[in-house]
Coordinates of N, CA and C in Angstrom, one line a residue:
M1 N 3.6 -4.6 -14.2 CA 2.3 -5.0 -13.7 C 1.2 -4.1 -14.4
S2 N 0.1 -4.7 -14.7 CA -1.0 -4.0 -15.3 C -1.8 -3.0 -14.4
T3 N -2.5 -2.1 -14.9 CA -3.3 -1.2 -14.1 C -4.4 -1.9 -13.5
L4 N -4.8 -1.5 -12.3 CA -5.9 -2.2 -11.6 C -7.2 -1.8 -12.2
S5 N -8.1 -2.7 -12.2 CA -9.5 -2.5 -12.7 C -10.2 -1.4 -11.8
P6 N -11.1 -0.7 -12.4 CA -11.9 0.2 -11.6 C -12.6 -0.4 -10.4
L7 N -13.1 -1.6 -10.6 CA -13.8 -2.3 -9.5 C -12.8 -2.7 -8.4
R8 N -11.7 -3.2 -8.7 CA -10.7 -3.5 -7.7 C -10.2 -2.3 -6.9
S9 N -10.0 -1.2 -7.7 CA -9.6 0.1 -7.1 C -10.7 0.6 -6.1
R10 N -11.9 0.4 -6.4 CA -13.0 0.8 -5.5 C -13.1 -0.1 -4.3
L11 N -13.0 -1.4 -4.5 CA -13.2 -2.4 -3.4 C -12.0 -2.3 -2.4
A12 N -10.8 -2.0 -2.9 CA -9.6 -2.0 -2.1 C -9.3 -0.6 -1.6
G13 N -10.1 0.4 -2.0 CA -9.8 1.8 -1.6 C -10.2 2.1 -0.2
F14 N -9.7 3.3 0.2 CA -9.9 3.7 1.6 C -11.4 3.9 2.0
E15 N -12.2 4.5 1.1 CA -13.6 4.7 1.4 C -14.3 3.4 1.6
N16 N -14.1 2.4 0.9 CA -14.8 1.1 1.1 C -14.3 0.4 2.4
C17 N -13.0 0.5 2.6 CA -12.5 -0.1 3.8 C -13.0 0.6 5.1
Y18 N -13.2 1.9 5.0 CA -13.8 2.7 6.1 C -15.2 2.2 6.3
R19 N -16.0 2.1 5.3 CA -17.4 1.6 5.3 C -17.5 0.2 6.0
I20 N -16.6 -0.7 5.6 CA -16.5 -2.0 6.1 C -16.2 -2.0 7.6
A21 N -15.2 -1.2 7.9 CA -14.8 -1.1 9.3 C -15.9 -0.6 10.2
L22 N -16.7 0.4 9.7 CA -17.9 0.8 10.5 C -18.9 -0.3 10.7
Q23 N -19.1 -1.0 9.6 CA -20.1 -2.2 9.7 C -19.6 -3.2 10.7
R24 N -18.3 -3.6 10.5 CA -17.8 -4.6 11.4 C -17.8 -4.2 12.9
R25 N -17.5 -2.9 13.1 CA -17.5 -2.4 14.5 C -18.9 -2.5 15.1
T26 N -19.9 -2.1 14.3 CA -21.3 -2.2 14.7 C -21.7 -3.6 15.1
M27 N -21.3 -4.5 14.2 CA -21.8 -5.9 14.4 C -21.0 -6.6 15.5
S28 N -19.7 -6.4 15.6 CA -18.9 -7.2 16.5 C -18.6 -6.5 17.9
G29 N -18.7 -5.1 17.9 CA -18.3 -4.4 19.1 C -16.8 -4.3 19.3
R30 N -16.0 -4.8 18.4 CA -14.6 -4.8 18.5 C -14.0 -3.6 17.7
D31 N -12.9 -3.0 18.2 CA -12.2 -2.0 17.4 C -11.8 -2.6 16.1
Q32 N -11.8 -1.7 15.1 CA -11.4 -2.1 13.7 C -10.3 -1.1 13.3
F33 N -9.4 -1.6 12.6 CA -8.3 -0.8 12.1 C -8.2 -0.9 10.5
V34 N -8.1 0.3 9.9 CA -7.9 0.3 8.5 C -6.4 0.6 8.3
V35 N -5.7 -0.3 7.7 CA -4.2 -0.1 7.5 C -3.9 0.0 6.1
R36 N -2.8 0.8 5.8 CA -2.2 1.0 4.5 C -1.2 -0.1 4.4
T37 N -1.3 -0.9 3.4 CA -0.4 -2.1 3.3 C 0.9 -1.9 2.5
G38 N 0.9 -0.9 1.6 CA 2.0 -0.8 0.7 C 1.9 -1.7 -0.5
N39 N 0.9 -2.5 -0.6 CA 0.7 -3.5 -1.7 C -0.2 -2.8 -2.7
P40 N 0.2 -2.6 -4.0 CA -0.7 -1.9 -4.9 C -1.9 -2.7 -5.3
I41 N -1.9 -4.0 -5.1 CA -3.1 -4.8 -5.3 C -4.2 -4.6 -4.3
Q42 N -3.7 -4.5 -3.0 CA -4.6 -4.2 -1.9 C -4.0 -3.1 -1.0
P43 N -4.2 -1.9 -1.4 CA -3.6 -0.8 -0.7 C -4.1 -0.6 0.7
F44 N -5.3 -1.0 1.0 CA -5.9 -0.8 2.3 C -6.5 -2.1 2.7
R45 N -6.6 -2.4 4.0 CA -7.4 -3.6 4.5 C -7.9 -3.3 5.9
V46 N -8.9 -4.0 6.3 CA -9.5 -3.9 7.6 C -9.2 -5.1 8.4
T47 N -8.8 -4.8 9.7 CA -8.5 -5.9 10.6 C -8.8 -5.5 12.0
T48 N -8.9 -6.5 12.9 CA -9.1 -6.2 14.3 C -7.8 -6.1 15.1
R49 N -6.7 -6.4 14.4 CA -5.4 -6.3 15.1 C -4.7 -5.0 14.7
R50 N -3.8 -4.6 15.6 CA -3.0 -3.4 15.3 C -2.1 -3.7 14.1
P51 N -1.7 -2.7 13.3 CA -0.9 -2.9 12.1 C 0.4 -3.5 12.5
R52 N 0.9 -4.4 11.5 CA 2.2 -5.0 11.6 C 3.3 -3.9 11.3
T53 N 4.5 -4.3 11.5 CA 5.6 -3.3 11.3 C 5.7 -2.8 9.9
D54 N 5.3 -3.6 8.9 CA 5.3 -3.1 7.5 C 4.1 -2.4 7.0
E55 N 3.2 -2.1 7.9 CA 1.9 -1.5 7.6 C 1.8 -0.2 8.4
N56 N 1.0 0.8 7.9 CA 0.7 2.0 8.5 C -0.7 2.2 8.9
L57 N -1.0 2.6 10.1 CA -2.4 2.8 10.5 C -3.0 4.0 9.8
A58 N -4.1 3.8 9.1 CA -4.8 4.9 8.4 C -5.9 5.4 9.2
L59 N -6.6 4.5 10.0 CA -7.8 4.8 10.8 C -8.1 3.8 11.8
R60 N -8.6 4.2 13.0 CA -9.1 3.3 14.0 C -10.5 3.6 14.2
V61 N -11.4 2.6 14.1 CA -12.8 2.8 14.4 C -13.0 2.1 15.8
A62 N -13.2 3.0 16.8 CA -13.3 2.5 18.2 C -14.8 2.6 18.7

């Protein structure tokens, strides 16, 4: 597999997911979770659901 582009690394990185989680929490009023996926293409993602068994909780924005 090829190396990720700098843009993809920035967009799928923890800092950006944290920023998105804060924005979504402010707009929706719902708790947001930043989870570590184990997928090198998308190492972190933001969701309103608790992590699945193959994911690890990185942060909860309550």
